[in-house]
XYZ file of C-alpha atoms in Angstrom:
176
model
C 44.946 26.272 2.093
C 47.506 24.274 3.492
C 46.456 20.550 4.290
C 47.577 20.607 7.418
C 46.413 18.966 11.300
C 45.684 22.727 12.021
C 43.457 23.847 10.330
C 40.196 22.630 11.550
C 42.037 24.062 15.007
C 40.905 27.824 16.647
C 43.868 29.294 16.923
C 45.037 32.014 19.388
C 44.319 35.960 19.127
C 47.059 37.917 18.590
C 48.371 39.509 21.297
C 50.150 43.325 21.900
C 53.244 43.021 20.409
C 51.985 41.228 17.114
C 49.121 43.860 17.145
C 52.538 46.397 17.149
C 54.496 44.811 14.838
C 51.305 44.439 12.151
C 51.626 48.013 12.543
C 55.280 48.274 11.381
C 54.407 46.508 8.472
C 52.285 48.818 7.344
C 54.875 52.155 7.968
C 57.121 52.111 4.486
C 59.806 53.620 6.281
C 59.845 51.243 9.019
C 59.645 48.510 6.610
C 62.627 49.511 4.200
C 64.700 50.137 7.357
C 63.980 46.490 8.135
C 64.917 45.008 4.696
C 67.892 47.155 5.261
C 69.154 45.391 7.883
C 67.486 41.878 7.761
C 66.553 41.456 4.145
C 68.441 43.559 2.156
C 67.060 41.315 -1.104
C 63.936 42.534 -0.561
C 64.989 46.208 -0.691
C 66.878 45.904 -3.904
C 63.844 44.013 -5.279
C 61.168 46.722 -4.258
C 59.519 44.294 -2.039
C 56.002 45.583 -0.422
C 53.912 44.312 1.847
C 50.613 45.558 0.850
C 47.996 43.983 3.744
C 49.078 41.962 6.947
C 46.420 41.142 9.337
C 46.768 38.419 11.755
C 44.942 35.568 9.034
C 47.307 36.772 5.801
C 49.539 38.692 4.104
C 50.417 40.060 0.781
C 53.176 40.983 -0.422
C 53.810 42.283 -4.202
C 57.476 42.289 -6.118
C 57.643 44.568 -9.056
C 59.006 43.748 -12.526
C 61.881 46.008 -13.280
C 65.570 45.617 -14.348
C 66.095 44.489 -10.364
C 64.056 41.479 -10.741
C 64.039 40.614 -14.302
C 65.824 37.282 -15.886
C 67.352 36.872 -19.647
C 64.061 35.399 -20.545
C 62.043 39.250 -20.062
C 60.374 37.594 -16.743
C 60.957 37.339 -13.151
C 63.543 35.690 -11.774
C 62.591 33.221 -9.491
C 64.696 33.399 -6.640
C 62.843 37.112 -6.442
C 59.460 35.427 -6.831
C 60.694 32.606 -4.077
C 61.942 35.532 -2.051
C 58.427 37.721 -2.062
C 56.571 33.992 -1.001
C 59.090 33.450 1.956
C 58.146 36.798 3.323
C 54.258 36.276 2.624
C 54.526 33.389 4.768
C 57.170 34.697 7.048
C 55.754 37.785 8.263
C 52.453 35.914 10.025
C 55.336 33.182 11.493
C 56.687 36.593 13.145
C 53.479 37.814 13.754
C 52.856 34.153 15.831
C 55.930 34.004 17.451
C 55.701 38.455 18.410
C 55.936 38.607 21.942
C 56.012 34.906 22.548
C 58.413 33.127 24.732
C 62.394 32.631 22.257
C 61.947 29.868 19.242
C 63.476 29.533 16.194
C 62.115 29.535 13.324
C 63.641 28.068 9.851
C 62.453 26.670 6.073
C 63.162 23.090 6.087
C 61.666 22.773 2.462
C 60.754 24.893 -0.247
C 58.749 23.753 -3.317
C 57.757 25.970 -6.527
C 55.126 25.229 -8.825
C 55.389 28.152 -11.864
C 51.762 27.875 -13.950
C 52.871 31.307 -15.961
C 55.284 33.694 -16.895
C 55.724 36.251 -14.289
C 56.204 39.152 -16.414
C 54.104 42.309 -14.615
C 54.100 43.310 -11.102
C 53.600 39.868 -8.557
C 51.715 39.880 -6.160
C 51.918 36.902 -3.419
C 48.631 36.050 -0.920
C 49.460 33.923 1.447
C 46.039 33.121 4.151
C 47.224 30.568 6.614
C 47.268 32.746 9.551
C 45.335 31.140 11.954
C 46.803 28.196 11.432
C 50.457 28.977 11.693
C 49.450 30.459 14.942
C 47.673 27.842 16.190
C 51.384 25.148 14.946
C 53.714 27.966 16.798
C 51.307 27.989 20.045
C 52.096 23.672 20.085
C 55.942 24.240 19.348
C 55.637 26.740 22.331
C 53.868 23.973 24.555
C 56.323 21.135 23.729
C 60.357 20.591 23.902
C 59.738 19.169 20.281
C 59.844 21.314 16.870
C 56.526 21.447 14.715
C 56.643 21.670 10.869
C 53.995 23.860 9.350
C 53.500 23.772 5.294
C 52.095 27.043 4.520
C 51.118 27.740 1.098
C 51.557 31.724 -1.324
C 49.841 32.474 -4.661
C 51.097 34.381 -6.831
C 48.568 36.649 -9.235
C 50.121 38.782 -11.511
C 47.824 42.748 -12.317
C 45.649 40.675 -14.438
C 44.711 38.326 -11.310
C 46.040 35.003 -12.761
C 48.058 33.060 -10.658
C 51.861 33.028 -11.791
C 53.005 30.549 -9.199
C 52.797 28.614 -5.903
C 54.718 27.955 -3.365
C 54.902 25.575 -0.463
C 57.373 26.502 2.096
C 57.666 24.264 5.158
C 57.942 26.221 7.811
C 60.254 24.546 11.540
C 59.401 25.971 14.442
C 60.771 24.998 17.763
C 61.071 26.422 21.673
C 64.697 27.455 22.663
C 66.309 25.966 25.114
C 67.646 27.420 28.047
C 71.472 27.966 28.155
C 72.862 25.975 31.604
């Protein structure tokens, strides 16, 4: 879990827009179309959203030629991309149906524990705390930062890497 002041607060419930987006995450052809339009590297790497709920998101990344580095493991950028998607999908759910807001990664920290040489599944379980941070950003004019943690595990359940992504959320100002 993220070490933030949001962990103790009660997160707002998902709205209808977010529930529809969550359903779109579960439709493979809609996800491939989304990847083609917005995240072509995820399409190339073969990334899949395995599950996505209000509180957690799991994203898998295969070990294959498109993700492999010369050292016979998954390239760190592919690992970081899958980790980002596991946290970003939760951020998209939090922002869905809300007033216009911007989201941006301001910091990335990765800790590589073990060689990633099988399918790696990244799980982020910070959905409730992330929704609370987004709500606080939308209620005031100041930006709000939130650090989400995504842990990548191989097919044996062993931790391969941990990625901490700091997201910045800010309510968009009306144009004058």
